Amino acid sequence: MSTLIIPPVLTSPRDDAAQLYRAFKGFGCDTAAVINILAHRDASQRALIMQEYRVMYSEELNNRLSRELSGDNKKAFLLWMHDPAVRDATIVKQALSGVVVDLRAATEVICSRTPSQIQYFKQIYYTMNSVYLEHDIESRASDDHKKLLLSYVRTVRYEGPEVDSVLAERDAKVLYKAGEKRWGTDEKTFIRLFCESSSAHLAAVSYAYKNKYKNKLKNAVKSETSGIFRFGLLTILRCAKNPASFFAKQLHKAMKGLGTNDAALIRIIVTRAEIDMQYIKAEYRKKYKKCLNDAVYSETSGNYRTFLLSLLGPNY
């Protein structure tokens, strides 16, 4: 469930555009006014505001935001203004084509999305960049990690809840033989089953694995694989079982230790706010005995903090 709070009585997109224009005028930007409007509008409403702003002022709203804002606040806002598919395509393109390649960010997005979400953002990716997602994966990823990502974005998987328990037990046995039972790991088998299985089936396989071999499948993955390939497999597995728990863990990692990984913090909060952030907050409290809002408050500051907390909704 979303944590986005939309006022019960909304001003029109035209009035919102006019208020934003006023917030940009004069010396300095009234960032609080910008947050008060845009952090409380859903994707369709933001699209209408951008359309009205373009018509009224012959300027793209995102271009004006880019000039008026700075730092992490600017990065968060510009990502927020996109719809989910464009946002995912933007994140992955930047991760694969930036000055510093961020394979972890690209893997997180690709391996946590549903098959239909992947197929849609692949289309958007090509429209935006005139290059196929697979091409950029080929040029940036390597070895088993590359094979995993390519297989995951190319395979059309079933998205329903039905599960064949006999088949799940069979696949659990196949994975055991490909990993823990043998000397050396059969990575091809892990890639095939993780990329071809529906989320419901993979969750059933995980249950069958633990029941039959007295070990969690995720522990087998950790012991049999390594690096970014292991992260990709674990992302697929964890999101098959409980995506909110996966993202709660990633948020905790982003704020753990010295310094905050603001890129990860922005990426997850902005992309999940309109989808399942309430569930993520519940999982965060369950896992770490602390409210996510409080954690974000302690690790951020200024307008950047205000914006992220606006997306997170009430403190509970």
Coordinates of C-alpha atoms in Angstrom, one line a residue, residues 15-212:
D15 CA -3.5 26.2 -10.1
D16 CA -0.7 23.9 -9.0
A17 CA 1.4 24.9 -11.9
A18 CA 0.8 28.6 -11.1
Q19 CA 1.7 28.1 -7.5
L20 CA 4.9 26.3 -8.6
Y21 CA 5.8 29.2 -10.9
R22 CA 5.4 31.6 -8.0
A23 CA 7.6 29.4 -5.8
F24 CA 10.4 29.7 -8.4
K25 CA 10.2 33.5 -8.8
G26 CA 12.2 36.0 -6.9
F27 CA 15.5 35.4 -5.0
G28 CA 15.8 31.7 -4.2
C29 CA 13.2 28.9 -4.6
D30 CA 10.4 28.4 -2.1
T31 CA 11.3 24.7 -1.7
A32 CA 8.7 24.2 1.0
A33 CA 6.0 25.2 -1.3
V34 CA 7.3 22.9 -4.1
I35 CA 7.3 20.0 -1.6
N36 CA 3.9 20.8 -0.3
I37 CA 2.5 20.4 -3.8
L38 CA 4.5 17.8 -5.7
A39 CA 5.1 15.4 -2.7
H40 CA 1.3 15.1 -2.3
R41 CA 0.3 14.4 -5.9
D42 CA 0.2 10.9 -7.5
A43 CA 1.8 10.1 -10.9
S44 CA -1.2 11.0 -13.0
Q45 CA -1.7 14.3 -11.1
R46 CA 2.0 15.1 -11.5
A47 CA 1.7 14.4 -15.2
L48 CA -1.2 16.9 -15.5
I49 CA 0.7 19.5 -13.6
M50 CA 3.7 19.1 -16.0
Q51 CA 1.4 19.4 -18.9
E52 CA -0.2 22.6 -17.6
Y53 CA 3.1 24.1 -16.7
R54 CA 4.4 23.5 -20.3
V55 CA 1.3 25.2 -21.8
M56 CA 1.3 28.1 -19.4
Y57 CA 5.0 29.0 -19.3
S58 CA 6.5 27.4 -22.5
E59 CA 8.9 25.5 -20.3
E60 CA 9.3 22.0 -19.0
L61 CA 8.7 21.8 -15.3
N62 CA 11.5 19.3 -14.8
N63 CA 14.0 21.7 -16.4
R64 CA 12.9 24.4 -14.0
L65 CA 13.2 22.0 -11.0
S66 CA 16.7 21.1 -12.2
R67 CA 17.7 24.7 -12.1
E68 CA 16.0 25.6 -8.9
L69 CA 17.0 22.6 -6.7
S70 CA 20.3 21.1 -5.8
G71 CA 22.1 18.1 -4.3
D72 CA 20.1 15.1 -3.1
N73 CA 16.9 17.0 -3.0
K74 CA 17.2 17.7 -6.7
K75 CA 18.0 14.0 -7.5
A76 CA 15.0 12.9 -5.5
F77 CA 12.5 15.3 -7.0
L78 CA 13.6 14.7 -10.6
L79 CA 13.2 10.9 -10.0
W80 CA 9.8 11.5 -8.3
M81 CA 8.4 13.4 -11.3
H82 CA 8.5 10.3 -13.6
D83 CA 5.9 7.6 -13.8
P84 CA 7.1 4.2 -12.5
A85 CA 8.2 2.7 -15.8
V86 CA 10.1 5.8 -16.9
R87 CA 11.6 6.0 -13.4
D88 CA 12.9 2.4 -13.6
A89 CA 14.3 2.9 -17.1
T90 CA 16.0 6.1 -15.9
I91 CA 17.6 4.4 -12.9
V92 CA 18.8 1.4 -14.8
K93 CA 20.2 3.6 -17.7
Q94 CA 22.1 5.8 -15.3
A95 CA 23.4 2.8 -13.4
L96 CA 24.7 1.1 -16.6
S97 CA 25.9 4.2 -18.4
G98 CA 27.1 6.6 -15.8
V99 CA 30.7 7.7 -15.1
V100 CA 30.7 5.1 -12.3
V101 CA 28.7 2.0 -13.3
D102 CA 26.4 0.9 -10.4
L103 CA 25.6 -2.8 -11.2
R104 CA 24.1 -3.2 -7.8
A105 CA 21.4 -0.5 -8.4
A106 CA 20.6 -2.0 -11.8
T107 CA 20.4 -5.5 -10.4
E108 CA 18.1 -4.3 -7.6
V109 CA 15.6 -2.7 -9.9
I110 CA 15.6 -5.5 -12.6
C111 CA 15.5 -8.4 -10.2
S112 CA 12.8 -6.9 -7.9
R113 CA 10.3 -6.1 -10.6
T114 CA 7.4 -8.3 -11.9
P115 CA 7.6 -9.7 -15.4
S116 CA 5.0 -7.3 -16.7
Q117 CA 6.8 -4.3 -15.1
I118 CA 10.0 -5.5 -16.8
Q119 CA 8.4 -5.8 -20.2
Y120 CA 7.0 -2.4 -20.0
F121 CA 10.1 -0.6 -18.8
K122 CA 12.1 -2.4 -21.4
Q123 CA 9.9 -0.7 -24.1
I124 CA 10.3 2.7 -22.3
Y125 CA 14.1 2.1 -22.1
Y126 CA 14.4 1.6 -25.8
T127 CA 12.1 4.6 -26.6
M128 CA 14.2 6.9 -24.3
N129 CA 17.6 5.7 -25.3
S130 CA 17.3 4.2 -28.8
V131 CA 19.2 1.1 -27.4
Y132 CA 17.9 -2.1 -26.0
L133 CA 18.3 -2.9 -22.3
E134 CA 19.9 -6.2 -23.3
H135 CA 22.6 -4.3 -25.2
D136 CA 23.6 -2.3 -22.2
I137 CA 23.6 -5.3 -19.9
E138 CA 25.8 -7.1 -22.4
S139 CA 28.3 -4.3 -22.4
R140 CA 28.4 -3.7 -18.6
A141 CA 27.7 -6.9 -16.8
S142 CA 29.9 -10.1 -17.0
D143 CA 30.0 -13.8 -16.5
D144 CA 27.1 -15.5 -14.5
H145 CA 25.7 -12.1 -13.4
K146 CA 25.3 -11.1 -17.1
K147 CA 23.6 -14.4 -17.9
L148 CA 21.3 -14.0 -14.9
L149 CA 20.2 -10.4 -15.9
L150 CA 19.8 -11.3 -19.6
S151 CA 17.7 -14.4 -18.8
Y152 CA 15.6 -12.5 -16.3
V153 CA 14.7 -9.6 -18.6
R154 CA 14.0 -12.0 -21.6
T155 CA 11.9 -14.6 -19.9
V156 CA 8.1 -14.1 -19.7
R157 CA 7.0 -15.7 -16.4
Y158 CA 3.6 -16.6 -15.0
E159 CA 2.4 -14.0 -12.4
G160 CA -0.5 -15.9 -10.8
P161 CA -0.7 -17.5 -7.4
E162 CA -1.1 -21.2 -8.4
V163 CA 1.6 -23.6 -7.4
D164 CA 2.3 -27.3 -8.2
S165 CA 3.7 -28.7 -4.9
V166 CA 5.1 -31.8 -6.6
L167 CA 6.9 -29.6 -9.1
A168 CA 8.2 -27.4 -6.3
E169 CA 9.6 -30.4 -4.5
R170 CA 11.3 -31.6 -7.7
D171 CA 12.9 -28.2 -8.3
A172 CA 14.1 -28.0 -4.7
K173 CA 15.9 -31.3 -5.3
V174 CA 17.3 -30.0 -8.6
L175 CA 18.7 -27.0 -6.8
Y176 CA 20.2 -29.1 -4.0
K177 CA 21.9 -31.3 -6.5
A178 CA 23.2 -28.2 -8.3
G179 CA 24.6 -26.7 -5.2
E180 CA 25.1 -28.1 -1.7
K181 CA 25.3 -31.8 -2.8
R182 CA 28.1 -31.4 -5.4
W183 CA 31.6 -30.2 -5.5
G184 CA 31.4 -26.8 -7.3
T185 CA 28.1 -25.1 -8.2
D186 CA 26.0 -25.6 -11.3
E187 CA 25.3 -21.9 -11.9
K188 CA 23.3 -22.6 -15.0
T189 CA 20.7 -24.5 -13.1
F190 CA 20.3 -21.8 -10.5
I191 CA 19.9 -19.2 -13.3
R192 CA 17.4 -21.3 -15.2
L193 CA 15.1 -22.0 -12.2
F194 CA 15.3 -18.6 -10.7
C195 CA 14.6 -16.9 -14.0
E196 CA 11.9 -19.3 -15.3
S197 CA 9.9 -19.7 -12.0
S198 CA 7.0 -17.5 -11.0
S199 CA 7.3 -15.8 -7.7
A200 CA 4.7 -18.1 -6.1
H201 CA 6.6 -21.2 -7.4
L202 CA 10.0 -20.0 -6.3
A203 CA 8.6 -19.3 -2.8
A204 CA 7.1 -22.8 -2.8
V205 CA 10.5 -24.2 -3.9
S206 CA 12.2 -22.3 -1.0
Y207 CA 9.7 -23.8 1.5
A208 CA 10.2 -27.3 0.1
Y209 CA 14.0 -26.9 0.2
K210 CA 14.0 -26.0 3.9
N211 CA 11.5 -28.8 4.7
K212 CA 13.5 -31.4 2.8

